PDB file of C-alpha atoms in Angstrom:
ATOM      1  CA  MET A 724       8.960  16.987  10.116  1.00  0.00           C
ATOM      2  CA  SER A 725       8.205  19.338   7.260  1.00  0.00           C
ATOM      3  CA  ASN A 726       6.630  17.997   4.085  1.00  0.00           C
ATOM      4  CA  ASP A 727       8.983  20.355   2.254  1.00  0.00           C
ATOM      5  CA  THR A 728      11.554  17.561   2.432  1.00  0.00           C
ATOM      6  CA  LEU A 729       9.411  15.590  -0.023  1.00  0.00           C
ATOM      7  CA  ALA A 730       8.692  18.368  -2.508  1.00  0.00           C
ATOM      8  CA  GLY A 731       9.959  17.594  -5.986  1.00  0.00           C
ATOM      9  CA  ARG A 732      10.167  13.836  -5.476  1.00  0.00           C
ATOM     10  CA  THR A 733       8.250  11.219  -7.451  1.00  0.00           C
ATOM     11  CA  ALA A 734       6.005   8.408  -6.257  1.00  0.00           C
ATOM     12  CA  LEU A 735       3.881   5.513  -7.430  1.00  0.00           C
ATOM     13  CA  VAL A 736       0.893   4.276  -5.429  1.00  0.00           C
ATOM     14  CA  THR A 737      -0.713   1.065  -6.666  1.00  0.00           C
ATOM     15  CA  GLY A 738      -4.374   0.586  -5.882  1.00  0.00           C
ATOM     16  CA  GLY A 739      -4.475   4.346  -5.503  1.00  0.00           C
ATOM     17  CA  GLY A 740      -8.003   5.040  -6.679  1.00  0.00           C
ATOM     18  CA  VAL A 741      -9.827   4.423  -3.424  1.00  0.00           C
ATOM     19  CA  GLY A 742      -9.468   3.877   0.321  1.00  0.00           C
ATOM     20  CA  ILE A 743      -6.027   3.708   1.891  1.00  0.00           C
ATOM     21  CA  GLY A 744      -4.231   4.075  -1.444  1.00  0.00           C
ATOM     22  CA  ARG A 745      -6.259   7.139  -2.337  1.00  0.00           C
ATOM     23  CA  GLY A 746      -5.488   8.744   1.031  1.00  0.00           C
ATOM     24  CA  ILE A 747      -1.783   8.067   0.600  1.00  0.00           C
ATOM     25  CA  ALA A 748      -1.732   9.427  -2.946  1.00  0.00           C
ATOM     26  CA  ILE A 749      -3.509  12.638  -1.935  1.00  0.00           C
ATOM     27  CA  ALA A 750      -1.151  13.174   1.018  1.00  0.00           C
ATOM     28  CA  LEU A 751       1.949  12.663  -1.128  1.00  0.00           C
ATOM     29  CA  ALA A 752       0.678  14.975  -3.850  1.00  0.00           C
ATOM     30  CA  ARG A 753      -0.189  17.679  -1.327  1.00  0.00           C
ATOM     31  CA  ALA A 754       3.355  17.368   0.028  1.00  0.00           C
ATOM     32  CA  GLY A 755       4.646  18.340  -3.403  1.00  0.00           C
ATOM     33  CA  VAL A 756       5.395  14.831  -4.659  1.00  0.00           C
ATOM     34  CA  ARG A 757       4.659  14.087  -8.302  1.00  0.00           C
ATOM     35  CA  THR A 758       2.495  11.027  -7.758  1.00  0.00           C
ATOM     36  CA  ALA A 759       1.332   8.347 -10.181  1.00  0.00           C
ATOM     37  CA  VAL A 760      -1.530   6.032  -9.258  1.00  0.00           C
ATOM     38  CA  THR A 761      -2.779   2.776 -10.652  1.00  0.00           C
ATOM     39  CA  TYR A 762      -6.233   1.330 -10.177  1.00  0.00           C
ATOM     40  CA  ARG A 763      -8.135  -1.760 -11.206  1.00  0.00           C
ATOM     41  CA  THR A 764     -11.845  -1.219 -10.499  1.00  0.00           C
ATOM     42  CA  HIS A 765     -12.057   2.168  -8.742  1.00  0.00           C
ATOM     43  CA  GLU A 766     -11.187   5.063 -11.036  1.00  0.00           C
ATOM     44  CA  PRO A 767      -9.734   8.175  -9.367  1.00  0.00           C
ATOM     45  CA  ASP A 768     -12.316  10.768  -8.391  1.00  0.00           C
ATOM     46  CA  ALA A 769     -12.123  14.516  -8.982  1.00  0.00           C
ATOM     47  CA  GLU A 770     -10.537  15.281  -5.595  1.00  0.00           C
ATOM     48  CA  LEU A 771      -7.719  12.833  -6.209  1.00  0.00           C
ATOM     49  CA  LEU A 772      -7.111  14.041  -9.759  1.00  0.00           C
ATOM     50  CA  ASP A 773      -7.048  17.664  -8.557  1.00  0.00           C
ATOM     51  CA  ALA A 774      -4.500  16.743  -5.873  1.00  0.00           C
ATOM     52  CA  LEU A 775      -2.295  14.989  -8.427  1.00  0.00           C
ATOM     53  CA  ALA A 776      -2.461  18.015 -10.706  1.00  0.00           C
ATOM     54  CA  ALA A 777      -1.629  20.386  -7.848  1.00  0.00           C
ATOM     55  CA  ALA A 778       1.910  19.020  -7.814  1.00  0.00           C
ATOM     56  CA  GLY A 779       2.394  20.834 -11.132  1.00  0.00           C
ATOM     57  CA  HIS A 780       1.923  18.047 -13.683  1.00  0.00           C
ATOM     58  CA  GLU A 781      -0.861  16.367 -15.595  1.00  0.00           C
ATOM     59  CA  PRO A 782      -2.370  13.611 -13.422  1.00  0.00           C
ATOM     60  CA  PHE A 783      -0.774  10.242 -14.143  1.00  0.00           C
ATOM     61  CA  ALA A 784      -3.414   7.609 -13.367  1.00  0.00           C
ATOM     62  CA  ARG A 785      -3.547   4.317 -15.245  1.00  0.00           C
ATOM     63  CA  PRO A 786      -5.638   1.150 -15.025  1.00  0.00           C
ATOM     64  CA  LEU A 787      -3.445  -1.810 -14.128  1.00  0.00           C
ATOM     65  CA  ASP A 788      -3.909  -5.436 -13.190  1.00  0.00           C
ATOM     66  CA  ALA A 789      -0.905  -5.754 -10.899  1.00  0.00           C
ATOM     67  CA  THR A 790      -1.224  -9.553 -10.931  1.00  0.00           C
ATOM     68  CA  ASP A 791      -0.325  -9.571 -14.650  1.00  0.00           C
ATOM     69  CA  GLU A 792       3.475  -9.510 -14.886  1.00  0.00           C
ATOM     70  CA  ALA A 793       3.548  -8.484 -18.541  1.00  0.00           C
ATOM     71  CA  ALA A 794       1.120  -5.632 -17.919  1.00  0.00           C
ATOM     72  CA  VAL A 795       3.201  -4.459 -14.962  1.00  0.00           C
ATOM     73  CA  GLN A 796       6.378  -4.453 -17.060  1.00  0.00           C
ATOM     74  CA  ALA A 797       4.670  -2.429 -19.801  1.00  0.00           C
ATOM     75  CA  PHE A 798       3.355   0.052 -17.242  1.00  0.00           C
ATOM     76  CA  ALA A 799       6.811   0.396 -15.655  1.00  0.00           C
ATOM     77  CA  THR A 800       8.296   1.273 -19.037  1.00  0.00           C
ATOM     78  CA  GLU A 801       5.683   3.993 -19.513  1.00  0.00           C
ATOM     79  CA  LEU A 802       6.276   5.307 -16.004  1.00  0.00           C
ATOM     80  CA  ARG A 803      10.036   5.443 -16.490  1.00  0.00           C
ATOM     81  CA  ASP A 804       9.619   7.301 -19.784  1.00  0.00           C
ATOM     82  CA  GLU A 805       7.353   9.833 -18.075  1.00  0.00           C
ATOM     83  CA  PHE A 806       9.008  10.219 -14.658  1.00  0.00           C
ATOM     84  CA  GLY A 807      12.613   9.191 -15.144  1.00  0.00           C
ATOM     85  CA  ALA A 808      13.717   8.136 -11.665  1.00  0.00           C
ATOM     86  CA  LEU A 809      11.209   7.013  -9.040  1.00  0.00           C
ATOM     87  CA  ASP A 810      11.774   7.969  -5.405  1.00  0.00           C
ATOM     88  CA  ILE A 811       8.830   6.368  -3.588  1.00  0.00           C
ATOM     89  CA  LEU A 812       6.908   3.161  -4.257  1.00  0.00           C
ATOM     90  CA  VAL A 813       3.790   2.297  -2.268  1.00  0.00           C
ATOM     91  CA  ASN A 814       2.551  -1.227  -2.943  1.00  0.00           C
ATOM     92  CA  ASN A 815      -1.047  -0.870  -1.854  1.00  0.00           C
ATOM     93  CA  ALA A 816      -2.932  -2.995  -4.409  1.00  0.00           C
ATOM     94  CA  GLY A 817      -4.621  -5.949  -2.720  1.00  0.00           C
ATOM     95  CA  GLY A 818      -7.791  -7.389  -1.259  1.00  0.00           C
ATOM     96  CA  MET A 819      -9.441 -10.371   0.378  1.00  0.00           C
ATOM     97  CA  VAL A 820     -11.298 -11.492  -2.782  1.00  0.00           C
ATOM     98  CA  ARG A 821     -13.850 -13.301  -0.577  1.00  0.00           C
ATOM     99  CA  ARG A 822     -14.116 -14.966   2.810  1.00  0.00           C
ATOM    100  CA  ALA A 823     -13.793 -18.747   2.718  1.00  0.00           C
ATOM    101  CA  PRO A 824     -13.349 -21.326   5.500  1.00  0.00           C
ATOM    102  CA  LEU A 825     -10.900 -24.116   4.711  1.00  0.00           C
ATOM    103  CA  PRO A 826     -13.433 -26.546   3.149  1.00  0.00           C
ATOM    104  CA  GLU A 827     -14.391 -23.793   0.670  1.00  0.00           C
ATOM    105  CA  LEU A 828     -10.856 -22.504   0.154  1.00  0.00           C
ATOM    106  CA  ASP A 829      -9.960 -24.286  -3.054  1.00  0.00           C
ATOM    107  CA  ALA A 830      -6.606 -23.976  -4.810  1.00  0.00           C
ATOM    108  CA  ASP A 831      -7.915 -21.457  -7.354  1.00  0.00           C
ATOM    109  CA  LEU A 832      -9.120 -19.030  -4.673  1.00  0.00           C
ATOM    110  CA  TRP A 833      -5.923 -19.562  -2.664  1.00  0.00           C
ATOM    111  CA  ARG A 834      -3.779 -18.660  -5.677  1.00  0.00           C
ATOM    112  CA  GLN A 835      -5.981 -15.673  -6.518  1.00  0.00           C
ATOM    113  CA  VAL A 836      -5.571 -14.208  -3.030  1.00  0.00           C
ATOM    114  CA  MET A 837      -1.800 -14.746  -3.127  1.00  0.00           C
ATOM    115  CA  ALA A 838      -1.622 -13.122  -6.549  1.00  0.00           C
ATOM    116  CA  VAL A 839      -3.607 -10.054  -5.503  1.00  0.00           C
ATOM    117  CA  ASN A 840      -1.700  -9.391  -2.279  1.00  0.00           C
ATOM    118  CA  LEU A 841       1.778 -10.874  -2.687  1.00  0.00           C
ATOM    119  CA  ASP A 842       2.550 -11.381  -6.369  1.00  0.00           C
ATOM    120  CA  SER A 843       1.393  -7.849  -7.182  1.00  0.00           C
ATOM    121  CA  ALA A 844       3.911  -6.308  -4.766  1.00  0.00           C
ATOM    122  CA  TYR A 845       6.671  -8.557  -6.108  1.00  0.00           C
ATOM    123  CA  TYR A 846       5.894  -7.788  -9.764  1.00  0.00           C
ATOM    124  CA  VAL A 847       5.704  -4.021  -9.276  1.00  0.00           C
ATOM    125  CA  THR A 848       8.785  -3.802  -7.082  1.00  0.00           C
ATOM    126  CA  ARG A 849      10.846  -5.898  -9.477  1.00  0.00           C
ATOM    127  CA  ALA A 850       9.692  -3.827 -12.462  1.00  0.00           C
ATOM    128  CA  VAL A 851      10.491  -0.397 -10.984  1.00  0.00           C
ATOM    129  CA  GLN A 852      13.581  -1.258  -8.947  1.00  0.00           C
ATOM    130  CA  PRO A 853      15.972  -0.532 -11.862  1.00  0.00           C
ATOM    131  CA  PHE A 854      14.917   3.145 -11.803  1.00  0.00           C
ATOM    132  CA  LEU A 855      14.276   3.538  -8.082  1.00  0.00           C
ATOM    133  CA  SER A 856      16.547   6.273  -6.794  1.00  0.00           C
ATOM    134  CA  ASP A 857      19.722   5.089  -5.096  1.00  0.00           C
ATOM    135  CA  GLY A 858      20.410   6.815  -1.808  1.00  0.00           C
ATOM    136  CA  ARG A 859      16.867   7.936  -1.111  1.00  0.00           C
ATOM    137  CA  GLY A 860      14.565   5.322  -2.638  1.00  0.00           C
ATOM    138  CA  ARG A 861      11.652   4.321  -0.427  1.00  0.00           C
ATOM    139  CA  ILE A 862       9.386   1.276  -0.681  1.00  0.00           C
ATOM    140  CA  VAL A 863       6.339   0.967   1.550  1.00  0.00           C
ATOM    141  CA  ASN A 864       4.252  -2.209   1.367  1.00  0.00           C
ATOM    142  CA  VAL A 865       0.705  -2.074   2.716  1.00  0.00           C
ATOM    143  CA  ALA A 866       0.038  -5.327   4.573  1.00  0.00           C
ATOM    144  CA  SER A 867      -2.546  -5.836   7.329  1.00  0.00           C
ATOM    145  CA  LEU A 868      -3.137  -6.563  11.004  1.00  0.00           C
ATOM    146  CA  ALA A 869      -4.398  -9.918   9.697  1.00  0.00           C
ATOM    147  CA  GLY A 870      -0.792 -10.812   8.928  1.00  0.00           C
ATOM    148  CA  HIS A 871      -0.156 -10.711  12.689  1.00  0.00           C
ATOM    149  CA  ASN A 872      -3.346 -12.180  14.160  1.00  0.00           C
ATOM    150  CA  GLY A 873      -4.748 -14.421  11.420  1.00  0.00           C
ATOM    151  CA  GLY A 874      -7.672 -12.173  10.519  1.00  0.00           C
ATOM    152  CA  GLY A 875     -11.371 -12.784  10.983  1.00  0.00           C
ATOM    153  CA  PRO A 876     -13.538 -15.734   9.952  1.00  0.00           C
ATOM    154  CA  GLY A 877     -12.724 -17.098   6.510  1.00  0.00           C
ATOM    155  CA  ALA A 878      -9.618 -14.917   6.144  1.00  0.00           C
ATOM    156  CA  THR A 879      -6.880 -17.541   6.333  1.00  0.00           C
ATOM    157  CA  ALA A 880      -5.683 -17.021   2.759  1.00  0.00           C
ATOM    158  CA  TYR A 881      -5.765 -13.252   3.179  1.00  0.00           C
ATOM    159  CA  ALA A 882      -3.867 -13.394   6.482  1.00  0.00           C
ATOM    160  CA  THR A 883      -1.271 -15.726   4.976  1.00  0.00           C
ATOM    161  CA  SER A 884      -0.702 -13.448   1.999  1.00  0.00           C
ATOM    162  CA  LYS A 885      -0.282 -10.397   4.225  1.00  0.00           C
ATOM    163  CA  ALA A 886       2.149 -12.225   6.508  1.00  0.00           C
ATOM    164  CA  ALA A 887       4.096 -13.087   3.372  1.00  0.00           C
ATOM    165  CA  VAL A 888       4.251  -9.367   2.581  1.00  0.00           C
ATOM    166  CA  PHE A 889       6.057  -8.950   5.914  1.00  0.00           C
ATOM    167  CA  GLY A 890       8.630 -11.484   4.717  1.00  0.00           C
ATOM    168  CA  LEU A 891       8.986  -9.772   1.349  1.00  0.00           C
ATOM    169  CA  THR A 892       9.523  -6.473   3.144  1.00  0.00           C
ATOM    170  CA  LYS A 893      12.250  -7.799   5.429  1.00  0.00           C
ATOM    171  CA  GLY A 894      14.056  -9.664   2.673  1.00  0.00           C
ATOM    172  CA  LEU A 895      14.095  -6.686   0.336  1.00  0.00           C
ATOM    173  CA  ALA A 896      15.145  -4.381   3.185  1.00  0.00           C
ATOM    174  CA  ARG A 897      18.359  -6.366   3.570  1.00  0.00           C
ATOM    175  CA  GLU A 898      18.915  -6.779  -0.152  1.00  0.00           C
ATOM    176  CA  LEU A 899      18.419  -3.135  -1.104  1.00  0.00           C
ATOM    177  CA  ALA A 900      20.037  -1.490   1.927  1.00  0.00           C
ATOM    178  CA  PRO A 901      23.465  -1.197   0.237  1.00  0.00           C
ATOM    179  CA  GLN A 902      21.807   0.956  -2.439  1.00  0.00           C
ATOM    180  CA  GLY A 903      20.370   3.303   0.158  1.00  0.00           C
ATOM    181  CA  ILE A 904      16.827   2.085  -0.516  1.00  0.00           C
ATOM    182  CA  THR A 905      14.631   1.468   2.537  1.00  0.00           C
ATOM    183  CA  VAL A 906      11.779  -1.023   2.581  1.00  0.00           C
ATOM    184  CA  ASN A 907       9.090  -0.982   5.256  1.00  0.00           C
ATOM    185  CA  ALA A 908       5.496  -2.091   5.661  1.00  0.00           C
ATOM    186  CA  LEU A 909       2.273  -0.870   7.220  1.00  0.00           C
ATOM    187  CA  ALA A 910      -0.046  -3.224   9.068  1.00  0.00           C
ATOM    188  CA  PRO A 911      -3.369  -1.352   9.259  1.00  0.00           C
ATOM    189  CA  GLY A 912      -6.144  -2.548  11.516  1.00  0.00           C
ATOM    190  CA  PHE A 913      -9.743  -1.415  11.037  1.00  0.00           C
ATOM    191  CA  ILE A 914      -9.661   1.495   8.568  1.00  0.00           C
ATOM    192  CA  ASP A 915     -12.975   3.126   7.667  1.00  0.00           C
ATOM    193  CA  ASP A 916     -13.828   4.487   4.228  1.00  0.00           C
ATOM    194  CA  THR A 917     -12.368   1.506   2.390  1.00  0.00           C
ATOM    195  CA  PRO A 918     -13.985  -0.957  -0.032  1.00  0.00           C
ATOM    196  CA  PHE A 919     -12.687  -3.808   2.149  1.00  0.00           C
ATOM    197  CA  HIS A 920     -15.043  -3.145   5.050  1.00  0.00           C
ATOM    198  CA  GLU A 921     -17.865  -1.929   2.816  1.00  0.00           C
ATOM    199  CA  THR A 922     -17.746  -5.363   1.191  1.00  0.00           C
ATOM    200  CA  PHE A 923     -16.694  -7.749   3.960  1.00  0.00           C
ATOM    201  CA  THR A 924     -17.821  -6.220   7.282  1.00  0.00           C
ATOM    202  CA  ALA A 925     -21.499  -6.127   8.259  1.00  0.00           C
ATOM    203  CA  ASP A 926     -22.821  -3.103  10.176  1.00  0.00           C
ATOM    204  CA  GLU A 927     -23.192  -4.978  13.457  1.00  0.00           C
ATOM    205  CA  ALA A 928     -19.699  -6.442  13.160  1.00  0.00           C
ATOM    206  CA  ARG A 929     -18.337  -2.965  12.456  1.00  0.00           C
ATOM    207  CA  LYS A 930     -19.910  -1.620  15.653  1.00  0.00           C
ATOM    208  CA  GLN A 931     -18.377  -4.442  17.702  1.00  0.00           C
ATOM    209  CA  ILE A 932     -14.945  -3.950  16.152  1.00  0.00           C
ATOM    210  CA  VAL A 933     -14.938  -0.192  16.716  1.00  0.00           C
ATOM    211  CA  ALA A 934     -16.122  -0.672  20.312  1.00  0.00           C
ATOM    212  CA  GLY A 935     -13.039  -2.792  20.919  1.00  0.00           C
ATOM    213  CA  ILE A 936     -10.515  -0.239  19.635  1.00  0.00           C
ATOM    214  CA  PRO A 937      -8.709   1.280  22.655  1.00  0.00           C
ATOM    215  CA  VAL A 938      -8.373   4.769  21.149  1.00  0.00           C
ATOM    216  CA  GLY A 939     -12.148   4.858  20.735  1.00  0.00           C
ATOM    217  CA  ARG A 940     -12.470   5.344  16.984  1.00  0.00           C
ATOM    218  CA  PRO A 941     -11.859   3.542  13.710  1.00  0.00           C
ATOM    219  CA  GLY A 942      -8.826   4.366  11.646  1.00  0.00           C
ATOM    220  CA  ILE A 943      -9.065   6.482   8.516  1.00  0.00           C
ATOM    221  CA  PRO A 944      -6.864   6.496   5.396  1.00  0.00           C
ATOM    222  CA  ALA A 945      -5.057   9.615   6.640  1.00  0.00           C
ATOM    223  CA  ASP A 946      -3.693   7.576   9.564  1.00  0.00           C
ATOM    224  CA  CYS A 947      -1.857   5.386   7.059  1.00  0.00           C
ATOM    225  CA  ALA A 948      -0.873   8.338   4.893  1.00  0.00           C
ATOM    226  CA  GLY A 949       0.884  10.029   7.802  1.00  0.00           C
ATOM    227  CA  ALA A 950       3.078   6.984   8.327  1.00  0.00           C
ATOM    228  CA  VAL A 951       3.961   6.902   4.622  1.00  0.00           C
ATOM    229  CA  LEU A 952       4.938  10.573   4.624  1.00  0.00           C
ATOM    230  CA  TRP A 953       7.356   9.898   7.473  1.00  0.00           C
ATOM    231  CA  LEU A 954       8.781   6.696   5.976  1.00  0.00           C
ATOM    232  CA  ALA A 955       9.274   8.469   2.640  1.00  0.00           C
ATOM    233  CA  SER A 956      11.142  11.359   4.231  1.00  0.00           C
ATOM    234  CA  ASP A 957      14.799  11.838   5.071  1.00  0.00           C
ATOM    235  CA  ALA A 958      13.826  11.622   8.751  1.00  0.00           C
ATOM    236  CA  ALA A 959      13.274   7.865   8.310  1.00  0.00           C
ATOM    237  CA  GLY A 960      16.436   7.180   6.350  1.00  0.00           C
ATOM    238  CA  PHE A 961      17.755   4.773   9.019  1.00  0.00           C
ATOM    239  CA  VAL A 962      14.469   2.857   9.284  1.00  0.00           C
ATOM    240  CA  THR A 963      14.196  -0.274   7.159  1.00  0.00           C
ATOM    241  CA  GLY A 964      12.714  -3.758   7.480  1.00  0.00           C
ATOM    242  CA  THR A 965      10.157  -2.436   9.958  1.00  0.00           C
ATOM    243  CA  ILE A 966       6.443  -3.210  10.250  1.00  0.00           C
ATOM    244  CA  ILE A 967       4.457  -0.202  11.475  1.00  0.00           C
ATOM    245  CA  ASP A 968       1.237  -1.215  13.228  1.00  0.00           C
ATOM    246  CA  ILE A 969      -1.649   1.211  12.688  1.00  0.00           C
ATOM    247  CA  ASN A 970      -4.523  -0.232  14.682  1.00  0.00           C
ATOM    248  CA  GLY A 971      -5.460   2.100  17.539  1.00  0.00           C
ATOM    249  CA  GLY A 972      -4.040  -0.223  20.182  1.00  0.00           C
ATOM    250  CA  VAL A 973      -5.972  -3.369  19.224  1.00  0.00           C
ATOM    251  CA  TYR A 974      -2.746  -5.301  18.721  1.00  0.00           C
ATOM    252  CA  VAL A 975       0.335  -4.380  20.718  1.00  0.00           C
ATOM    253  CA  ARG A 976       3.639  -6.212  20.246  1.00  0.00           C
TER     254      ARG A 976
END
């Protein structure tokens, strides 16, 4: 597949300032896609901004709390004014918030995790859907291996929210198919160079996890970016409602 098929298209990557989102945004921009990114705590670095500019436009990077519906609607209006139609949406914003076993998992933390991982994807998708291109629109939701296997210790809320993203993906795939819009999800396993594992995975645990990956290495953001490039292309026009597992063979369905 040639990335030339993506040149001239437009994209939005939420949570695009760091980690998986950053890798996806850079890959799209280098494929000639005019790419907007949002971020909450990690501002885009120089490499990302240079990649966004290389597509021939001023970088479009905005702070956004994707759990705030009003803020998302205001951002979508700005994006539509700037981009016109949107071809590709990558809902990547999310996080664990913190690990908590059930006795410590109070309702406030539960709701916060759902808001960060599920509500954010719902709010953004609903806000941009009116100007998502019919016939070639692409939505990619970034979920997690935890949505399949329940995650590690204290990750029940996180795993539940990511499994819900699978449901959102499948429901929207059916709903938007008549408009020629595909909706798919990624379920990454252990991906290095992300704030998630820098925050929640101790060094010894990281070594044990990597030792158990059949392909013999941890994933990197580019592994996720490659899947997005394919899903965003014409080559994947008949693929919708699918969960793509990116875990090096740790979980095989």
